[in-house]
mmCIF file of C-alpha atoms in Angstrom:
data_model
loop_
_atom_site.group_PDB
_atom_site.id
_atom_site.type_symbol
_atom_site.label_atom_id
_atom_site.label_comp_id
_atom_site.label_asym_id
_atom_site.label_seq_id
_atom_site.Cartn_x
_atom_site.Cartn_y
_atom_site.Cartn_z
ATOM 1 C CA UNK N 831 4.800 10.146 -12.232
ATOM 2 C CA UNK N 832 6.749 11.439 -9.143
ATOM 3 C CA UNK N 833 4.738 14.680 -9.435
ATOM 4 C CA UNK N 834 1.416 13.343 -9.765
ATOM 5 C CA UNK N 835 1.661 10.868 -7.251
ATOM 6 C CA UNK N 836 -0.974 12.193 -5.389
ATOM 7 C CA UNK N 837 -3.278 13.337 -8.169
ATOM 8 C CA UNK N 838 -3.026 9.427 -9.200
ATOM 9 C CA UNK N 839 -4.226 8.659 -5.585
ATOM 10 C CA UNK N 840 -7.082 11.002 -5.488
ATOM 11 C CA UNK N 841 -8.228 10.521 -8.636
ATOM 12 C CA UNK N 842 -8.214 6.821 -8.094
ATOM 13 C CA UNK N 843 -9.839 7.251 -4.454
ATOM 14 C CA UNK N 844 -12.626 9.384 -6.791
ATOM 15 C CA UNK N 845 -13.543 6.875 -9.024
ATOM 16 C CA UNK N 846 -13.461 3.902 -6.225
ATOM 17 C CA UNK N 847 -15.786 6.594 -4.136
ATOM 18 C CA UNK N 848 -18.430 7.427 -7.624
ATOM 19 C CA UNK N 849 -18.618 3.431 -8.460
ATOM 20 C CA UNK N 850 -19.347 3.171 -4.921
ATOM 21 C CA UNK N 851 -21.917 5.666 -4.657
ATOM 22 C CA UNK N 852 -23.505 4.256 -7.854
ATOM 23 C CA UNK N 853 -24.117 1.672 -6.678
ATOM 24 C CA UNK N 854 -25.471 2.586 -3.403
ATOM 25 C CA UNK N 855 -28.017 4.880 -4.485
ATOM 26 C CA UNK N 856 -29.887 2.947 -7.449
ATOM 27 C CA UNK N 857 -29.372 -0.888 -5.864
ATOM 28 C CA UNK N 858 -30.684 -2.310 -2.165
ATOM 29 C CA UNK N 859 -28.400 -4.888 -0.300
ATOM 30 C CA UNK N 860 -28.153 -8.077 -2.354
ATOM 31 C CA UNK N 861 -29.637 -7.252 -5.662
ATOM 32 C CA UNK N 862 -28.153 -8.413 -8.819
ATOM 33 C CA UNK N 863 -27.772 -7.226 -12.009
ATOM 34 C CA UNK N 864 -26.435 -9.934 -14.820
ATOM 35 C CA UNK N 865 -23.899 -8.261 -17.399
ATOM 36 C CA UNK N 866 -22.668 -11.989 -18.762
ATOM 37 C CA UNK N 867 -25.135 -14.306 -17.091
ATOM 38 C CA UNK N 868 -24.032 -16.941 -14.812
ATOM 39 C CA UNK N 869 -20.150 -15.104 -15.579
ATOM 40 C CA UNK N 870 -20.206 -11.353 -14.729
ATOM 41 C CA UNK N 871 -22.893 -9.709 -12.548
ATOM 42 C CA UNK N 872 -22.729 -6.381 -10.293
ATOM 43 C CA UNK N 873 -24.128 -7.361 -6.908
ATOM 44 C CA UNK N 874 -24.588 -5.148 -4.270
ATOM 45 C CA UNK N 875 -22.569 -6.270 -1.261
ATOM 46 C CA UNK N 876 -22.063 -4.475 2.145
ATOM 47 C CA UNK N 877 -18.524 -6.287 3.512
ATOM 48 C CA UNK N 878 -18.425 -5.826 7.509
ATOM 49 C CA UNK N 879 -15.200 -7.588 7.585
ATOM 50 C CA UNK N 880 -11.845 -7.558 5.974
ATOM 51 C CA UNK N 881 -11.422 -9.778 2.807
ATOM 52 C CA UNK N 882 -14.019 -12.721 1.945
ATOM 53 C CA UNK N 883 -15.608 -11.119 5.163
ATOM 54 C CA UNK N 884 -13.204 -12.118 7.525
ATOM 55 C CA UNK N 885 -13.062 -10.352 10.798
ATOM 56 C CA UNK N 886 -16.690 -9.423 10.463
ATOM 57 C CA UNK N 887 -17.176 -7.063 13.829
ATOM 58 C CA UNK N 888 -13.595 -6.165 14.473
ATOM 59 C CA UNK N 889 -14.237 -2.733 13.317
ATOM 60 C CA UNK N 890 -11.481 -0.977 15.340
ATOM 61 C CA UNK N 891 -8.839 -3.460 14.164
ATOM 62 C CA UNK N 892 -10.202 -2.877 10.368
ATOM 63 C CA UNK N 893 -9.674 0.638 10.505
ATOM 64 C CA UNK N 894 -6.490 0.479 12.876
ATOM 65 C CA UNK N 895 -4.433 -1.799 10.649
ATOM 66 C CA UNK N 896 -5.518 -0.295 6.976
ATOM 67 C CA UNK N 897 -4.595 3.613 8.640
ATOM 68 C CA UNK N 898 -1.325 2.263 10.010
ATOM 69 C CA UNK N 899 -0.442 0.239 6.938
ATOM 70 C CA UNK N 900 -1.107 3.546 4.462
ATOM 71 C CA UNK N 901 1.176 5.517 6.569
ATOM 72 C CA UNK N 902 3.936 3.442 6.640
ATOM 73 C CA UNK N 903 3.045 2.947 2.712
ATOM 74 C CA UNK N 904 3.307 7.028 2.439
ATOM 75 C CA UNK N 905 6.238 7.773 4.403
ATOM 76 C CA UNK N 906 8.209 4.526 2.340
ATOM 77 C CA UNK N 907 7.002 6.227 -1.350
ATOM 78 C CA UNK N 908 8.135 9.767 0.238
ATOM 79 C CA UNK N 909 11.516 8.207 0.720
ATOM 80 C CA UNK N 910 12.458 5.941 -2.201
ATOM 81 C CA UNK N 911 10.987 8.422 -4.687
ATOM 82 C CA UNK N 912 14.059 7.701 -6.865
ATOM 83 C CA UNK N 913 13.466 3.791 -6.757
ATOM 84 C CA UNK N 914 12.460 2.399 -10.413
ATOM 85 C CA UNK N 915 9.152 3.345 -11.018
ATOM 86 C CA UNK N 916 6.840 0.256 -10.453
ATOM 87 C CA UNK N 917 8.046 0.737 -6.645
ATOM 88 C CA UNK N 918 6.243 4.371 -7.049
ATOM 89 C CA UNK N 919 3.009 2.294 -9.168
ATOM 90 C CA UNK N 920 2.708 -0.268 -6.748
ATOM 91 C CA UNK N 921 2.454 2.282 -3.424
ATOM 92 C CA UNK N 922 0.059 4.381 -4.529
ATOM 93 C CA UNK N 923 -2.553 1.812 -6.256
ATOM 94 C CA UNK N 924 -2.236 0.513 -2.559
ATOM 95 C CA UNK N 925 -2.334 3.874 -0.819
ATOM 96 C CA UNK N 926 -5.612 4.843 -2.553
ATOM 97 C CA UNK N 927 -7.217 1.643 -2.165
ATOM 98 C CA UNK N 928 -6.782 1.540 1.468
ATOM 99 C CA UNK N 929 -8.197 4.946 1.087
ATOM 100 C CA UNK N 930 -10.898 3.782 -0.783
ATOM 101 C CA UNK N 931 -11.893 1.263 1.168
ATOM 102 C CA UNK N 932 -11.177 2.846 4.808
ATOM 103 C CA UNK N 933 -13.009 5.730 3.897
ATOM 104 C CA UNK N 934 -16.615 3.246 3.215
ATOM 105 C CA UNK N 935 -15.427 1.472 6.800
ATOM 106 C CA UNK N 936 -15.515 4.429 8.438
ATOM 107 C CA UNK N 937 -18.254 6.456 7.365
ATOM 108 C CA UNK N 938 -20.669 3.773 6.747
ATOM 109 C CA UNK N 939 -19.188 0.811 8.858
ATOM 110 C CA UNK N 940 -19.245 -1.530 5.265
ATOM 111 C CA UNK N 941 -17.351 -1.336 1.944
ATOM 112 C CA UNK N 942 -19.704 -1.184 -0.700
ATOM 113 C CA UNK N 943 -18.404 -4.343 -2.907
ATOM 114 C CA UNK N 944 -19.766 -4.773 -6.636
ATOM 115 C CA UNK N 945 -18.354 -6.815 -8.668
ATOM 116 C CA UNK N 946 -19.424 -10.140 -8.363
ATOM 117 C CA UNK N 947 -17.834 -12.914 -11.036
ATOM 118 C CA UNK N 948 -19.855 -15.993 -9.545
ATOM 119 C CA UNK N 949 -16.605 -17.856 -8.258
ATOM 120 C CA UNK N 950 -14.517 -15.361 -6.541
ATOM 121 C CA UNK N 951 -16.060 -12.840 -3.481
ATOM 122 C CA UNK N 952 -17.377 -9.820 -5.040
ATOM 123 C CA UNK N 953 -15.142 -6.726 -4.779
ATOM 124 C CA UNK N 954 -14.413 -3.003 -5.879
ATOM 125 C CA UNK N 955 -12.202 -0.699 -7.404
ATOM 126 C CA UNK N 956 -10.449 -0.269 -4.435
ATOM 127 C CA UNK N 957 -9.809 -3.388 -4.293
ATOM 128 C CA UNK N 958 -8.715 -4.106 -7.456
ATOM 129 C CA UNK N 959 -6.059 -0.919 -7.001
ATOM 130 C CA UNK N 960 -4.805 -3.084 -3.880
ATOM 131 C CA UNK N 961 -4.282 -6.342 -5.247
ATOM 132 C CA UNK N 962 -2.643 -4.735 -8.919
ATOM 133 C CA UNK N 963 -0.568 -2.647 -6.537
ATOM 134 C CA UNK N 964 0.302 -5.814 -4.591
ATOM 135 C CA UNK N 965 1.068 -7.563 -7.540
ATOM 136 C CA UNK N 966 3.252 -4.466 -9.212
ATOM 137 C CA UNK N 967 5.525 -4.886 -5.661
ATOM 138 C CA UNK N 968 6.298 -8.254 -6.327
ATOM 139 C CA UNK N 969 7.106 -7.593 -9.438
ATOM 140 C CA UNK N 970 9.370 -4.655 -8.355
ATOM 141 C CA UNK N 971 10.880 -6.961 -5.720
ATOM 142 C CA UNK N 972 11.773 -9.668 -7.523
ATOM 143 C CA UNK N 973 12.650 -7.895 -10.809
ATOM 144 C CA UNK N 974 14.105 -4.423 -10.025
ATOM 145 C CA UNK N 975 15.328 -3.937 -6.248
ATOM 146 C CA UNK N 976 18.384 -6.588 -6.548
ATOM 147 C CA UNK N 977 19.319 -4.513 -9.356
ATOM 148 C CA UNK N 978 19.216 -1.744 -7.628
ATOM 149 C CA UNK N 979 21.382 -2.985 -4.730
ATOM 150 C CA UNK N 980 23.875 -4.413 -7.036
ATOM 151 C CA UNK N 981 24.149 -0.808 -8.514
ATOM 152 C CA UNK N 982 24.828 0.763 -4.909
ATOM 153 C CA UNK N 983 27.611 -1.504 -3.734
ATOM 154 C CA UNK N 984 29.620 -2.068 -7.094
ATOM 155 C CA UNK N 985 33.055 -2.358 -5.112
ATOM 156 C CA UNK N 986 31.842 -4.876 -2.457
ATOM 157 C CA UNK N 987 30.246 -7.006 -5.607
ATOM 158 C CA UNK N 988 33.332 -7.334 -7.194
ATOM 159 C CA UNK N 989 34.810 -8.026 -4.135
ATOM 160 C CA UNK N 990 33.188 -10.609 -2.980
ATOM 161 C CA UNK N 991 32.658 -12.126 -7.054
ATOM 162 C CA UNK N 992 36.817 -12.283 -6.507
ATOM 163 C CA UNK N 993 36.680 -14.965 -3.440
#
């Protein structure tokens, strides 16, 4: 996984980038296409703002935030390579969908949004890498980095399990 990190990201960016030019190119703004009536449809959406539209016209803080966010993601993957591996997962599902979706925001000044389940926003791949990738983090957090600290400062454990 630590090799392919970035073929992972591209490849993910890719498919996000195909969906989205799918969809683009063979729907107008707003159409609807039922796969499970009144449960699953792809909708053509074009999201201005951040999620559930927020922020709608803030374009320079939608693209400032998302670029500064996947550097700092980049440079902390770079440096905790060696972390348990759902650290590695979680950074680059969010590194590519910030991609994903900053590369719609600025080229087009919308993210092309698809996926419409009737009682959530509708939403992409990209997305769907951010919030998984989200998700993997917490996991990683709350299940694998104390475990990982515990393993770096064995003395001071025991030390302080004495008192």
């Amino acid at each position: 996984m630590k090799k392919s990190r970035y073929f992972w990201i591209v490849a993910i960016i890719l498919f996000d980038q195909i969906v989205k030019y799918a969809i683009r190119s063979t729907m107008y703004v707003g159409q609807t296409i039922p796969v499970l009536k009144d449960i699953f449809h792809i909708t053509y959406v074009q999201n201005r703002g951040a999620a559930f539209n927020m922020l709608d016209g803030k374009s320079l803080i939608l693209i400032m935030v998302p670029l500064i966010a996947i550097g700092v993601a980049i440079w902390y993957m770079e440096k905790h390579l060696e972390e348990h591996w759902t650290l590695l997962v979680s950074l680059l599902l969010i590194i590519a969908g910030g991609v994903g979706n900053l590369i719609d925001r600025c080229f087009m000044g919308f993210v092309t949004d698809m996926f419409d389940f009737r009682i959530w926003p509708v939403f992409n791949i990209a997305d769907i890498a951010v919030c998984v990738g989200a998700g993997i983090l917490v996991l990683y957090t709350f299940a694998f980095y104390e475990e990982k600290e515990k393993k770096e400062i064995p003395g001071i454990v025991k030390l302080l399990n004495a008192v």
